[in-house]
Amino acid sequence: MAGTFHLNAAVEHFQLVLDRCPVSHPDHAAALANLALARLKGYIFDDFQDIDSTISLFREALTLRPQRHPDRPLSLYNLTEALKWRYLKENTTADIREAARLYHELLPLCPDGTYLRSIAAGTGVDNVIDECNNLPTDASDEGICLRRVVLELCPVGHQRRPRALDELFWAFRLRFIQSGNIDDLDEGIQFLREAVSLCPKGHTDRDSYLNNLAHSLGYYRFNHSGNPNDLDEAISLHEEALRLRPVGHESRDFSLDTLGGALVIRFNKRGAIDDITRGITLHREALTLRPPGHPRRHATLNNLGIALQRRYDKLDVSEDLGEAIDLYRESLRLKPLDDPERHVPLRNLSSVLCSRFRLTQKNEDIKEAINLCQESLASLPLLHPRRCLSHVSLQRAYLSRYRVQHNPTDLSSAMEHFRQSSTHLTEGFPQRIHEAIDWALQAEIYQHGSALEAYQVCLQLFDDHVMTRSSIISRREAATTYPGMQSLPVDAASCAIRRGNLQHAVELMEHGRGQQWSLVSRLRTPLEDLESMSPELARKVSELNKRLAGAQGSAGSTDRAAADRAAIEYRSLTRQWESAVAEIRNVQGFSRFLLPPAYEDLQAAARHGPVIILIASQYSCGAIIVPTSGEPHHVPLSSISFADLNTLKERFTKEIRRASRMNPMETRKDLIVLLRIVWNEIMLPIVDVLENVLKLERRSRIWLCPTAAFTSIPLHAANPFLTKADHSKEPCLEDLYICSYTPTLSALVRSRQLMKKRATPSFVAIGQGQPGTGKGKALLAVDSELQLVHELIPATANRTIVSGDAATRAGALESLEENTWVHLACHGKQDPAQPYYSHFVMRDEHLTLLDIMERDIPRAEFAFLSACHTAVGDEKTPDEVIHLAAGLQFSGFKSVVGTLWEVDDSVAKHVVEGFYKYMFYPKEEGVMDCTKAAWALNCATHAVKTKVPLEQRMVFIHIAILFSYRCFVGWNVFTECTCIPLDSFAPSSSA
């Protein structure tokens, strides 16, 4: 009682002091604080109940002590103490949140060694941190802001920092689950990685942080982004966490369950039986640790059900189906009706009942499956990422019932749920792409009108997905991940053709082909026209182009945390770039800036001769001829099927290999048979349209744009090998027209645009005939070939030779960058596993396709690649046209001569000699014009028929660029053969 008496007396005394110190009095703030402290003491000892007015006094005192006031730190501390006590007694969350923010301001104002620092930075702030860490996870902006404040109260070295990092991770992960924004998950994973790093082996919390990190990588991020590295890392982390939780550990059940789930996911992606077997074993062990009554039993029942269902789906283990249904039903019974995760067992039970319906066709199963999934869908907010999976389950259920009962309403419902799942914005790209691919496939199978829409959605999704990958290598990995994606461009074009829309077929074909190149080329788009309209926007996007190009890597970092940070930074730059591009599209005349080109834009590729797109689809094979003007023409290739083309491709590979072992003078009978097939079944129907419909004159230019299996067939060498009645030869394709190839129409348009800027010609001949040990056999004819080429180049040109010890990777790159014309003679190697590592063999290191791609060589004009396999496409992604010749074209070379297979350097030298003689005829004029390349190659291969075997004449092809009629002045251009005999040229001393 005495203590209460004295405290009340103090309060009365301080109230009198305050009354005598009005607001204007210099001691008013001190009087407020003293009164508030006395009242707070009474509250602490339960002798005074009006804490709200006490806190108001502290707040008033603080407002009278603004920034830089010497007593502001003390006022901050006093207010935090009052808020902490009210929180402890009344559990008002807002108070502990405010206390944390006040400490965040207070601590930097308390120098080391001061009394206030000793009381504020000790148990006071630690208590606030602990109470904040115990708050429920809050994914709102305010909640995450609080977690950031708490983390800053725990600097590096603070014992509570790992827990603060973990709590911040949970907030970000919850926001990701609610909104599907991958940036939230990535940022959360960054915090958790740091928490793990701060808990070395032996730390009591390491197992928990490892498990959380693994689950976030292997379940959430892998399902959203599809990066296999995440799944493998997750399993490794789960393994470590399980080792830290031996038999008897209180959390062993969590590690068993999460590791089992990760193994099941990997089995679903890769099909390794060991993964599913072990995953099921781990789930069963976890279930024994969660007996009836355990609060997490429902989760393990669900997870074991998933594992058994996956094994049934892939391995058809019949007993798994019934057990999975029982497990899902029990899991659902244990889930309260208001549980936010109830949608999971609802959807899973629906899915397995659908599987049983496909087996037994019992109508009650499919009715229950649809009802369960509709309940699952109804329980989720519109933006919840998992709504996508409910749409997936519904489309499968409706489609399953349609296959049995043939009710058109079910087919329409299935297609609508395909549409909803494919376009659900908060779901990750992998799931949506899988759904869009399946949508297109099922729409084709059942002849549904949504097929074309499905193709368009899928192409755009894939484009957006690949754009999120910061490394060139990872983009190709993404391109090869999805079964059915490789054929999608040709299948989409085939669909548009069958719908009678040829222009749209060309647009779809272009959108789907060469995505790897088009994504990188966006960052090299000329901006001169934009600069005249909006210089500020041009500078903005140019700077972003440079930053994005710099952020692109050829391969992922082995440091996973660094790779995550790079991915986050890349996506941030990408969003800024997309925002800038959106601004540009609002500028008059730029509404289609960097959008997939319309047919009118693509037709510019045919300005100097028709472009022939050869489409090899499982649904139809044919060609679309894009003329210089007017509508495109469809040429059905009805006498050759998709399977026939693949067989033809394989036969060519076999015969080319066999021919290379034959005597040069021996007739290539089998190869002739194949070239006749190419003529009769493929090129003759096209030639008929060119001659009789388009009235294309002979010796005109044409461009071939092959797809799929067509990319591995030497179309330019099509030949009837027939003799007329007058003993003259029936003309072959190269007698009729000057042929070039182009990987895409856009590439051809881009090359022509770049030709507007011409640089002073300079020529370099790079050769490496003596590669290092283990890099291939010596090429004995390389040095003489280089000398021959050097002598054939006009004397007016700046000419250099780089060979021997100087022909290194660095030396070759420097020569490529410094010269406009390049002749390269060496070993070439197409890497079938990773085409970006395809390379030219130099003395020291390989000159790879990646090396070339990373250079922008705007002065470059022409390259002759006298090396093996420089224009061979990638088997896994043939329509990406990833080869050395395409790499040079992408880097700036407007015209490239490449090779389809192995080159015999001693024989091919005759083609090289003929090419350069025609290229620079008449030599005394000294004109270096790369637009003559296709004609020169055509003439050279005609002229060396008696010296060079068929497969070595066919091996060279010309890629891209327009044709200059100026080179034919004074010559009979349109006769059957305009080639001047090589004997007409002065003999070369090196020939």
Short mmCIF file of N, CA and C in Angstrom, two decimals, residues 18 20-29 60 64:
data_model
loop_
_atom_site.label_atom_id
_atom_site.label_comp_id
_atom_site.label_asym_id
_atom_site.label_seq_id
_atom_site.Cartn_x
_atom_site.Cartn_y
_atom_site.Cartn_z
N LEU A 18 3.11 19.43 -14.95
CA LEU A 18 2.65 19.56 -16.34
C LEU A 18 1.68 20.74 -16.47
N ARG A 20 1.69 23.42 -14.88
CA ARG A 20 2.42 24.69 -14.82
C ARG A 20 3.39 24.88 -15.99
N CYS A 21 3.44 23.88 -16.88
CA CYS A 21 4.31 23.96 -18.08
C CYS A 21 3.43 23.87 -19.32
N PRO A 22 2.89 24.98 -19.75
CA PRO A 22 2.03 24.94 -20.94
C PRO A 22 2.82 24.48 -22.17
N VAL A 23 2.10 24.34 -23.27
CA VAL A 23 2.71 23.81 -24.51
C VAL A 23 3.92 24.64 -24.93
N SER A 24 3.86 25.91 -24.72
CA SER A 24 4.96 26.77 -25.15
C SER A 24 6.17 26.71 -24.22
N HIS A 25 6.01 26.08 -23.06
CA HIS A 25 7.09 26.03 -22.07
C HIS A 25 8.19 25.08 -22.55
N PRO A 26 9.48 25.44 -22.39
CA PRO A 26 10.57 24.58 -22.87
C PRO A 26 10.62 23.22 -22.18
N ASP A 27 10.02 23.11 -20.96
CA ASP A 27 10.05 21.82 -20.26
C ASP A 27 8.75 21.04 -20.41
N HIS A 28 7.90 21.45 -21.32
CA HIS A 28 6.61 20.77 -21.49
C HIS A 28 6.82 19.29 -21.86
N ALA A 29 7.73 19.02 -22.79
CA ALA A 29 7.98 17.64 -23.21
C ALA A 29 8.49 16.80 -22.04
N GLU A 60 2.84 12.48 -27.42
CA GLU A 60 2.89 13.94 -27.46
C GLU A 60 4.31 14.44 -27.18
N LEU A 64 7.16 16.58 -29.73
CA LEU A 64 7.86 17.81 -29.35
C LEU A 64 9.38 17.66 -29.41
#
